[in-house]
Coordinates of C-alpha atoms and ligand atoms in Angstrom, one line a residue:
M1490 CA 217.9 70.8 20.5
T1491 CA 217.4 67.6 18.7
D1492 CA 215.7 67.3 14.9
A1493 CA 213.2 65.4 16.6
K1494 CA 212.3 67.9 19.4
N1495 CA 213.1 70.5 16.6
L1496 CA 209.6 69.5 14.9
S1497 CA 207.3 70.5 17.4
R1498 CA 208.7 73.5 17.6
R1499 CA 207.1 77.0 16.6
N1500 CA 204.6 75.1 15.0
F1501 CA 202.1 76.8 17.6
L1502 CA 199.0 75.1 16.1
G1503 CA 199.7 71.4 16.1
V1504 CA 199.8 70.8 12.4
S1505 CA 201.9 68.5 11.5
A1506 CA 204.3 68.6 8.5
A1507 CA 202.3 66.3 6.4
G1508 CA 202.1 66.7 2.5
V1509 CA 199.3 68.1 0.5
A1510 CA 199.0 65.3 -2.6
M1511 CA 201.6 65.9 -5.0
A1512 CA 199.1 66.1 -7.9
S1513 CA 197.6 69.0 -6.1
A1514 CA 200.3 71.0 -5.7
A1515 CA 201.0 70.3 -9.9
R1516 CA 197.9 72.0 -10.6
A1517 CA 199.5 75.3 -9.5
T1518 CA 200.6 77.5 -12.6
A1519 CA 204.6 78.7 -12.3
K1520 CA 204.5 82.9 -12.2
T1521 CA 207.1 84.7 -12.9
G1522 CA 207.8 87.7 -13.0
T1523 CA 210.3 90.5 -11.3
G1524 CA 210.9 90.0 -7.1
K1525 CA 207.7 91.0 -5.6
G1526 CA 208.0 93.3 -3.3
G1527 CA 212.1 93.0 -4.4
G1528 CA 213.5 96.4 -2.3
G1529 CA 213.6 99.8 -2.6
P1530 CA 215.8 101.2 -0.8
F1531 CA 216.1 101.1 3.1
P1532 CA 216.2 104.3 5.2
K1533 CA 219.5 105.8 5.2
D1534 CA 220.1 104.9 8.8
F1535 CA 218.7 101.5 8.6
V1536 CA 220.8 99.2 10.8
W1537 CA 222.7 96.2 9.3
G1538 CA 223.9 94.1 12.0
V1539 CA 225.1 90.6 12.9
A1540 CA 224.4 88.5 16.2
T1541 CA 226.1 86.1 18.8
A1542 CA 225.1 85.1 22.1
S1543 CA 227.3 84.7 25.1
Y1544 CA 227.7 80.9 25.4
Q1545 CA 227.8 79.8 21.8
V1546 CA 230.8 81.8 21.3
E1547 CA 232.6 83.0 23.7
G1548 CA 234.5 79.3 25.1
A1549 CA 236.6 80.0 28.0
A1550 CA 233.7 78.3 30.5
T1551 CA 235.6 78.0 33.7
E1552 CA 238.5 80.5 33.0
D1553 CA 239.0 84.0 34.7
G1554 CA 236.8 83.4 37.6
K1555 CA 234.0 83.0 35.9
G1556 CA 230.9 80.7 37.2
P1557 CA 229.0 78.0 36.4
S1558 CA 225.7 78.7 34.1
V1559 CA 223.1 76.0 33.8
W1560 CA 224.4 75.2 30.8
D1561 CA 227.7 74.5 31.7
V1562 CA 226.0 72.1 33.4
F1563 CA 223.2 70.7 31.7
C1564 CA 225.7 69.8 28.3
K1565 CA 227.7 67.8 31.0
K1566 CA 223.7 65.2 30.8
K1567 CA 224.1 62.5 29.4
G1568 CA 221.9 62.6 25.7
A1569 CA 220.7 66.7 26.3
I1570 CA 223.5 67.6 23.4
F1571 CA 223.8 66.3 19.9
E1572 CA 227.0 64.0 19.8
R1573 CA 227.4 65.6 23.8
N1574 CA 228.9 68.4 22.7
T1575 CA 229.6 71.2 24.8
G1576 CA 230.3 74.9 24.7
E1577 CA 233.6 75.2 26.8
V1578 CA 235.3 76.6 23.9
A1579 CA 232.6 77.2 21.0
C1580 CA 234.2 79.4 19.0
D1581 CA 236.8 80.9 21.5
H1582 CA 235.5 84.2 21.2
Y1583 CA 236.5 84.9 24.1
H1584 CA 240.2 85.3 23.2
R1585 CA 239.7 86.2 19.2
Y1586 CA 237.2 88.5 19.7
K1587 CA 239.7 91.3 17.9
E1588 CA 239.9 88.7 15.2
D1589 CA 235.5 89.1 15.2
I1590 CA 235.7 92.2 15.1
A1591 CA 237.9 92.8 12.1
L1592 CA 235.7 90.4 10.6
M1593 CA 232.4 92.6 11.3
K1594 CA 234.9 95.2 10.1
S1595 CA 235.4 94.4 7.0
L1596 CA 231.5 92.9 6.5
G1597 CA 230.8 96.6 7.1
A1598 CA 228.1 95.9 10.1
K1599 CA 227.1 99.2 11.6
S1600 CA 226.2 97.0 14.7
Y1601 CA 226.8 94.4 16.7
R1602 CA 224.5 92.2 18.7
F1603 CA 226.2 90.3 21.6
S1604 CA 225.3 89.0 25.2
V1605 CA 226.6 89.3 28.6
S1606 CA 227.3 86.1 30.4
W1607 CA 225.9 87.0 33.5
P1608 CA 228.2 84.2 35.6
R1609 CA 231.4 85.8 34.0
V1610 CA 231.0 88.9 35.6
L1611 CA 228.9 88.0 38.5
P1612 CA 229.9 84.2 39.4
G1613 CA 227.6 83.8 42.0
G1614 CA 224.9 85.5 40.6
I1615 CA 224.8 88.3 43.0
G1616 CA 227.2 89.6 45.3
A1617 CA 231.0 90.0 44.0
S1618 CA 231.8 91.0 40.8
N1619 CA 234.7 89.6 39.0
P1620 CA 236.9 92.2 37.8
K1621 CA 238.6 89.6 34.6
G1622 CA 234.7 89.0 33.7
L1623 CA 234.3 92.8 33.4
D1624 CA 237.0 93.4 32.1
F1625 CA 236.5 91.2 28.8
Y1626 CA 233.3 92.9 28.2
S1627 CA 235.0 96.4 28.5
R1628 CA 237.6 95.8 26.2
V1629 CA 234.9 94.2 23.8
L1630 CA 233.3 97.4 23.6
D1631 CA 237.0 99.5 23.1
E1632 CA 237.6 97.7 20.1
L1633 CA 234.0 97.9 19.0
G1634 CA 234.3 101.7 19.6
K1635 CA 237.3 101.7 17.1
A1636 CA 235.9 99.4 14.4
G1637 CA 233.3 102.3 14.2
I1638 CA 230.1 99.7 15.0
E1639 CA 227.6 100.1 17.6
P1640 CA 226.8 97.4 20.1
M1641 CA 223.4 96.0 21.2
C1642 CA 224.1 94.3 24.3
T1643 CA 221.5 91.3 25.3
V1644 CA 221.4 91.3 29.2
F1645 CA 220.5 87.6 29.6
H1646 CA 220.8 85.6 26.8
W1647 CA 220.1 82.1 28.8
D1648 CA 223.5 81.2 30.4
Y1649 CA 221.7 81.6 33.8
P1650 CA 224.0 81.0 37.0
Q1651 CA 224.1 77.9 38.5
A1652 CA 224.6 79.6 41.8
L1653 CA 221.0 81.3 41.1
Y1654 CA 219.3 78.4 39.8
K1655 CA 219.9 75.7 43.4
K1656 CA 218.1 79.4 45.4
G1657 CA 215.1 78.4 43.1
G1658 CA 216.0 80.3 39.6
W1659 CA 212.9 81.4 37.6
L1660 CA 210.2 80.0 40.5
N1661 CA 211.9 82.3 43.1
R1662 CA 210.6 85.4 43.2
D1663 CA 213.2 86.9 44.2
S1664 CA 214.6 86.4 40.9
A1665 CA 213.6 89.8 39.0
D1666 CA 215.5 91.5 41.7
W1667 CA 218.6 89.4 40.9
F1668 CA 217.9 90.3 37.4
A1669 CA 217.8 94.0 38.8
E1670 CA 221.0 93.5 40.1
Y1671 CA 223.1 92.4 37.4
T1672 CA 221.2 95.0 35.0
S1673 CA 222.6 97.6 37.5
L1674 CA 226.1 96.1 37.5
L1675 CA 225.9 96.2 33.3
A1676 CA 224.6 99.8 33.7
D1677 CA 227.5 101.5 35.9
K1678 CA 230.0 100.3 34.1
F1679 CA 229.5 99.4 30.0
S1680 CA 226.2 102.5 29.6
D1681 CA 228.8 104.8 29.1
R1682 CA 229.6 103.0 25.4
I1683 CA 226.1 100.9 25.0
K1684 CA 223.1 102.9 24.3
V1685 CA 221.0 100.0 23.0
W1686 CA 219.9 96.9 25.5
A1687 CA 217.9 94.1 24.9
T1688 CA 216.7 92.8 28.3
M1689 CA 216.4 88.9 27.5
N1690 CA 216.2 87.1 24.4
E1691 CA 213.5 85.1 23.4
P1692 CA 211.5 84.0 26.9
Q1693 CA 209.6 81.7 25.2
C1694 CA 212.6 79.2 24.6
F1695 CA 214.6 79.9 28.4
I1696 CA 211.3 79.9 29.8
G1697 CA 209.9 77.1 27.8
L1698 CA 212.3 74.7 26.1
G1699 CA 214.4 75.1 29.5
H1700 CA 211.7 74.7 32.1
L1701 CA 208.9 72.8 30.2
D1702 CA 210.0 70.4 27.7
G1703 CA 213.0 69.8 29.8
A1704 CA 215.1 70.1 25.8
H1705 CA 217.0 73.4 27.0
A1706 CA 219.1 74.0 30.1
P1707 CA 218.2 73.4 32.9
G1708 CA 216.4 70.8 32.1
D1709 CA 213.6 71.0 34.1
K1710 CA 209.7 70.1 33.1
L1711 CA 207.4 71.9 35.3
N1712 CA 203.8 71.7 35.4
A1713 CA 201.7 73.7 34.3
T1714 CA 201.8 76.0 36.8
G1715 CA 205.2 76.1 38.2
Y1716 CA 206.2 76.6 33.9
L1717 CA 203.8 80.0 34.3
T1718 CA 205.6 81.5 37.7
A1719 CA 208.6 81.0 35.8
A1720 CA 207.2 83.0 32.9
H1721 CA 205.7 85.7 35.0
N1722 CA 208.9 86.2 37.1
A1723 CA 211.2 86.3 34.1
M1724 CA 208.7 88.9 32.8
R1725 CA 208.9 90.7 36.0
A1726 CA 212.6 90.5 35.9
H1727 CA 212.7 92.2 32.3
A1728 CA 210.1 95.0 33.9
K1729 CA 212.8 95.7 36.3
A1730 CA 215.8 95.6 34.2
V1731 CA 213.5 98.6 32.2
Q1732 CA 213.6 100.4 35.4
V1733 CA 217.2 99.9 35.8
L1734 CA 218.8 101.2 32.3
R1735 CA 216.1 104.1 32.4
A1736 CA 217.3 105.0 36.3
R1737 CA 221.3 104.1 35.9
A1738 CA 222.2 104.7 32.2
K1739 CA 224.9 107.7 31.8
D1740 CA 223.1 109.1 28.8
A1741 CA 219.1 108.0 29.5
K1742 CA 218.2 110.3 26.8
G1743 CA 219.9 108.8 24.4
T1744 CA 219.6 105.0 25.7
K1745 CA 216.9 102.8 23.9
V1746 CA 215.6 99.6 25.5
G1747 CA 213.5 96.7 24.2
Y1748 CA 212.6 92.9 24.8
V1749 CA 213.3 90.3 22.4
L1750 CA 210.6 87.5 21.2
A1751 CA 211.4 84.2 19.1
A1752 CA 208.2 85.5 17.0
Q1753 CA 205.9 82.8 16.1
L1754 CA 204.6 83.7 13.2
A1755 CA 201.6 83.0 10.7
Q1756 CA 201.1 83.8 7.4
P1757 CA 198.3 84.4 5.2
A1758 CA 197.9 81.0 2.6
S1759 CA 196.3 84.1 0.5
D1760 CA 195.8 87.4 0.2
K1761 CA 192.4 86.8 0.7
P1762 CA 191.2 89.2 3.9
E1763 CA 189.8 86.6 5.4
D1764 CA 192.8 84.7 5.4
V1765 CA 194.7 87.9 6.0
E1766 CA 193.1 88.1 9.0
A1767 CA 193.2 84.2 10.1
A1768 CA 196.6 84.3 10.4
R1769 CA 196.7 88.1 12.7
A1770 CA 194.7 86.2 15.2
A1771 CA 196.7 82.9 15.1
T1772 CA 199.7 84.9 15.6
F1773 CA 198.2 86.2 19.0
A1774 CA 196.6 83.2 20.2
V1775 CA 197.4 81.1 22.9
P1776 CA 195.4 78.0 21.3
N1777 CA 197.2 74.9 24.0
R1778 CA 199.6 74.9 26.9
S1779 CA 202.7 74.8 25.2
E1780 CA 205.0 78.1 24.8
W1781 CA 204.5 78.2 20.8
N1782 CA 202.8 81.2 21.2
N1783 CA 203.1 85.4 21.4
A1784 CA 201.0 87.4 23.7
W1785 CA 201.6 84.8 26.9
F1786 CA 205.0 86.6 26.8
S1787 CA 204.3 90.0 25.0
D1788 CA 201.0 91.2 26.0
P1789 CA 202.0 91.0 29.6
V1790 CA 204.8 93.1 29.4
L1791 CA 203.5 95.8 26.7
L1792 CA 199.6 95.9 27.6
G1793 CA 199.7 94.9 30.9
K1794 CA 197.3 91.6 30.8
Y1795 CA 197.8 87.9 30.1
P1796 CA 195.7 87.0 27.1
E1797 CA 192.2 85.9 27.5
D1798 CA 192.5 82.7 25.8
G1799 CA 195.8 81.9 27.2
V1800 CA 193.9 82.3 30.8
A1801 CA 191.0 79.8 30.0
V1802 CA 193.4 77.1 28.2
F1803 CA 195.5 77.3 31.7
G1804 CA 192.0 77.3 33.9
K1805 CA 193.0 76.5 37.6
D1806 CA 196.7 76.0 36.9
M1807 CA 197.1 79.7 37.1
P1808 CA 199.5 80.6 39.2
K1809 CA 198.6 83.4 41.6
F1810 CA 200.3 86.9 41.7
K1811 CA 200.0 90.0 43.4
P1812 CA 197.6 92.2 41.5
T1813 CA 200.4 94.7 41.3
D1814 CA 202.4 92.7 39.3
L1815 CA 200.6 93.5 36.1
E1816 CA 200.8 97.1 36.5
E1817 CA 204.9 96.6 37.5
M1818 CA 205.2 94.0 34.6
K1819 CA 204.2 97.1 31.7
Q1820 CA 207.7 99.5 31.2
P1821 CA 207.1 101.4 28.1
V1822 CA 209.6 100.3 26.0
D1823 CA 211.8 101.9 22.8
F1824 CA 211.1 99.4 20.5
L1825 CA 210.2 95.2 20.1
G1826 CA 212.9 93.1 19.2
L1827 CA 211.4 90.2 16.9
N1828 CA 213.5 86.8 16.2
I1829 CA 212.7 85.5 12.8
Y1830 CA 213.1 82.2 11.3
K1831 CA 209.6 80.8 10.1
A1832 CA 206.1 80.9 10.1
D1833 CA 203.3 78.8 9.2
Y1834 CA 200.6 79.1 6.3
V1835 CA 197.1 79.8 7.7
K1836 CA 194.0 80.0 6.5
R1837 CA 189.9 80.9 7.3
G1838 CA 188.8 77.4 8.1
A1839 CA 185.0 76.2 7.8
D1840 CA 184.2 77.0 11.6
G1841 CA 185.8 80.0 11.0
K1842 CA 188.3 79.4 13.2
P1843 CA 192.9 80.2 11.8
E1844 CA 193.9 76.6 10.2
Q1845 CA 197.2 75.7 9.5
V1846 CA 197.7 74.6 5.8
P1847 CA 200.2 71.9 5.5
L1848 CA 203.1 72.2 3.3
P1849 CA 203.4 70.0 0.4
P1850 CA 205.9 67.0 0.5
G1851 CA 209.6 68.4 -0.4
Y1852 CA 209.2 72.1 0.9
P1853 CA 212.2 73.7 1.1
H1854 CA 213.6 73.7 4.3
A1855 CA 216.7 74.5 6.4
G1856 CA 219.5 72.2 8.0
S1857 CA 217.0 72.4 11.1
D1858 CA 213.5 70.3 10.2
W1859 CA 211.8 73.0 12.0
Q1860 CA 212.6 75.9 9.8
S1861 CA 210.8 75.9 6.5
I1862 CA 211.8 78.3 3.9
T1863 CA 209.0 81.4 4.2
P1864 CA 209.7 84.9 3.4
G1865 CA 206.2 86.3 3.7
C1866 CA 206.7 86.1 7.2
M1867 CA 209.7 89.0 6.9
Y1868 CA 206.7 91.4 5.8
W1869 CA 203.6 89.9 7.9
G1870 CA 205.2 89.1 11.0
P1871 CA 206.6 92.9 11.0
R1872 CA 203.3 94.4 9.8
Y1873 CA 201.0 91.9 12.8
F1874 CA 203.2 93.1 15.6
Y1875 CA 203.1 96.8 15.3
D1876 CA 199.5 96.6 14.3
R1877 CA 198.9 95.4 18.0
Y1878 CA 201.9 96.8 20.1
K1879 CA 202.5 100.1 18.0
L1880 CA 206.0 100.5 18.6
P1881 CA 209.2 100.8 16.4
M1882 CA 210.9 96.7 15.6
S1883 CA 214.2 95.6 15.2
I1884 CA 214.5 92.5 13.7
T1885 CA 217.1 90.8 16.1
E1886 CA 217.9 87.7 14.4
N1887 CA 217.1 86.4 11.0
G1888 CA 218.7 82.9 9.5
L1889 CA 219.4 80.0 8.2
S1890 CA 221.0 76.5 9.4
T1891 CA 222.6 74.4 6.9
R1892 CA 225.5 71.3 7.2
D1893 CA 228.2 73.6 5.0
Q1894 CA 231.8 72.6 4.6
V1895 CA 234.9 73.8 3.2
F1896 CA 234.8 73.2 -0.5
L1897 CA 237.8 71.6 -2.8
D1898 CA 238.2 75.8 -3.6
G1899 CA 239.0 76.3 0.1
K1900 CA 235.4 77.8 0.0
V1901 CA 232.1 77.6 1.5
H1902 CA 229.3 77.9 -1.0
D1903 CA 226.5 78.7 0.8
A1904 CA 224.0 79.7 -1.8
Q1905 CA 221.0 78.0 0.1
R1906 CA 221.7 80.8 3.1
I1907 CA 222.5 83.3 0.1
D1908 CA 219.0 82.6 -1.7
F1909 CA 217.3 82.6 1.9
M1910 CA 218.6 86.0 3.0
H1911 CA 217.9 87.3 -0.3
R1912 CA 213.6 86.3 0.0
Y1913 CA 213.8 87.2 3.4
L1914 CA 215.2 90.5 3.2
A1915 CA 213.2 91.4 -0.1
E1916 CA 210.1 90.8 2.2
L1917 CA 211.4 93.0 4.4
A1918 CA 211.8 95.9 2.3
R1919 CA 208.4 95.7 1.5
A1920 CA 207.2 96.0 4.6
V1921 CA 209.7 99.1 5.3
K1922 CA 208.4 100.7 1.7
D1923 CA 204.9 100.1 3.4
G1924 CA 205.3 102.3 6.0
I1925 CA 206.4 99.3 9.0
P1926 CA 208.7 101.4 11.3
V1927 CA 211.6 98.4 11.4
T1928 CA 215.1 100.1 11.9
G1929 CA 217.6 97.6 11.9
Y1930 CA 218.2 94.1 10.6
Y1931 CA 220.6 91.6 12.5
A1932 CA 222.0 88.0 10.8
W1933 CA 222.0 85.3 12.8
S1934 CA 224.7 84.4 13.0
L1935 CA 228.0 86.1 12.5
L1936 CA 230.1 83.2 13.0
D1937 CA 228.9 79.1 13.1
N1938 CA 228.6 78.3 16.4
F1939 CA 227.1 76.4 19.5
E1940 CA 223.9 76.1 18.4
W1941 CA 222.3 74.4 22.1
S1942 CA 221.0 71.5 22.1
D1943 CA 222.1 70.9 18.1
G1944 CA 225.4 71.2 19.5
Y1945 CA 227.6 71.8 16.4
K1946 CA 225.6 70.3 14.0
Q1947 CA 223.9 72.9 12.5
R1948 CA 225.6 76.1 10.9
F1949 CA 224.2 79.5 11.2
G1950 CA 227.3 81.3 10.3
L1951 CA 228.2 83.8 7.8
V1952 CA 232.1 82.5 8.9
Y1953 CA 232.9 79.1 9.0
V1954 CA 234.1 78.3 11.9
D1955 CA 236.6 75.0 11.6
Y1956 CA 236.6 73.6 15.2
D1957 CA 239.8 72.3 15.6
N1958 CA 242.0 74.9 14.7
Q1959 CA 239.2 77.7 15.5
K1960 CA 240.4 79.1 11.9
R1961 CA 237.6 81.8 10.5
V1962 CA 236.2 81.2 6.5
P1963 CA 234.1 84.0 5.2
K1964 CA 231.5 82.1 3.5
D1965 CA 230.2 83.3 0.3
S1966 CA 226.8 84.1 2.4
F1967 CA 229.5 87.2 4.0
D1968 CA 230.8 88.7 0.4
W1969 CA 226.8 88.5 -0.5
Y1970 CA 225.4 90.7 2.8
K1971 CA 228.8 92.7 2.6
K1972 CA 227.0 94.3 -0.8
V1973 CA 223.5 94.4 0.1
I1974 CA 225.0 96.6 3.4
A1975 CA 227.7 98.8 1.5
S1976 CA 224.6 99.2 -1.5
N1977 CA 221.6 100.1 1.8
G1978 CA 219.7 97.1 0.1
R1979 CA 219.9 98.4 -3.5
T1980 CA 221.6 95.3 -4.1
L1981 CA 218.2 93.2 -3.3
T1982 CA 216.1 94.7 -6.6
E1983 CA 218.0 93.1 -8.7
K1984 CA 216.1 91.0 -10.5
S1985 CA 214.6 87.7 -10.0
V1986 CA 213.1 85.1 -11.7
L1987 CA 210.8 84.0 -9.0
P1988 CA 208.5 86.2 -6.6
A1989 CA 210.8 86.1 -2.9
T1990 CA 207.4 84.5 -1.8
Q1991 CA 207.2 81.1 -4.5
V1992 CA 209.6 79.0 -3.3
T1993 CA 209.3 76.6 -5.5
P1994 CA 208.8 76.8 -8.9
S1995 CA 205.7 75.3 -8.8
V1996 CA 204.5 76.3 -5.4
T1997 CA 202.4 79.4 -4.2
P1998 CA 201.2 80.9 -0.8
A1999 CA 198.0 80.7 -2.6
S2000 CA 198.1 77.0 -4.6
L2001 CA 198.6 75.9 -1.0
A2002 CA 195.2 77.4 0.2
D2003 CA 193.7 76.1 -2.6
A2004 CA 195.0 72.5 -2.9
T2005 CA 193.4 72.2 0.8
K2006 CA 190.1 73.3 -0.3
G2007 CA 187.9 70.9 0.1
Ligands
BGP1423 C1 217.2 81.5 18.4 C2 218.2 82.1 19.8 C3 219.8 81.6 19.1 C4 220.0 80.8 17.8 C5 218.9 80.7 16.8 C6 219.2 79.3 16.1 O1 215.7 80.7 18.9 O2 218.0 82.8 20.1 O3 220.4 81.3 20.0 O4 220.4 79.6 18.5 O5 217.5 80.8 17.6 O6 218.2 78.4 16.7 P1 218.8 77.3 16.9 O7 219.3 77.1 18.1 O8 217.0 76.4 17.5 O9 218.5 76.3 15.8

């Protein structure tokens, strides 16, 4: 998405990033010391991984019988994508998967989270499957097996078959059955080699950005009832896929199935109990009609009900659905996948309600304007989610976008990404130390890739991709992450001058809260 659209993304309390006065921020005293929560070993079997998604890396958009996805069509729309970029070639992973898996092996990655392109294996979305498309994933899985890398398969990461969109897409009640048919095919063909499955990635994005804001494919701007109907059917689809995987996976007992959210996080602006509770409340609130919340997309599938505040927000626009739907939507999952990028600082406001604390001018950010650097979300996010849903969690995505380039010495020096990952992982280590069951961490992403509406503008990779010649250049962060993996996180405990959560020398979360007092 464009930066302008990004600004509103994940800013769920609707507060703009207007700064507090520099003078107030300067009042905060710089504290030095060793990295807060700086390590403690991760459990022995902690899963260190990397993630990608089909449309973002594969390319080969029309090759070997693949059908069109809504993204193939959306990319052709004028003004939809930065500089009219498309995923037609992307990282050419379809032809270069062996080289990419070799990179993962040299990184020491234990697991690879990838997604299957639905229209590559089922060009019409349902019906006849495409042997050449299936063969591609079979070869990927065999190559991963040889490299000793465990696959985590995301059944659906946004490249929806255009043929099904024409039949009404997620608005059609049958869409849940289409998804079940597609999942059955994957279970039958690949469950001998895939033991860890995520049904779908970030429903907030493919439903909200795709069907409410129109910023992602298919580019629709539905009314509230339409948007909620699409969301409802997507969650029904998730539940059916869980059932299919339980019933058809070759090794049902050894199979783990999860659900992946774009975690919309709040972190307390201070360690005062009232701020901790305010941030918790904000994390699960549905304060408005936007898609940027968690509970609307997680309570139905994990608790079997829609959140009451959200139902009140939508009022008469709530869609009608079968009373048994909610019961059916709640299928037990083995883990919750959290994609964690940033949080808003929240304190208890004067009215007792959660209040977002604005960031001071010049606060550290990623290349993407929506992503402020807020490491504490890696502690508070898993903690709040565990308290509410009591499920083991995997950090299925975490990363930083920058505008990297190859330097004069031929290398890609991405110091900001290293600092970002170090701070976030230090906070994750603190959560794990406190007993929060996080079983793995997947860096987003292995490769620079097609970042949806941002095209090739933002780079998230540990490996730089020169899109002209498809040359891969591992960045400094690749070597850094390799050491983290090899030491099972021990290198994160190296002494640092600032605590991980103090992202500028003068601004601490608590100082932010103080600066906005009165
Ligand atoms: C997540 C998606 C990824 C990836 C990442 C980067 O929402 O699951 O596919 O794109 O975000 O964010 P963005 O593409 O919005 O810059």
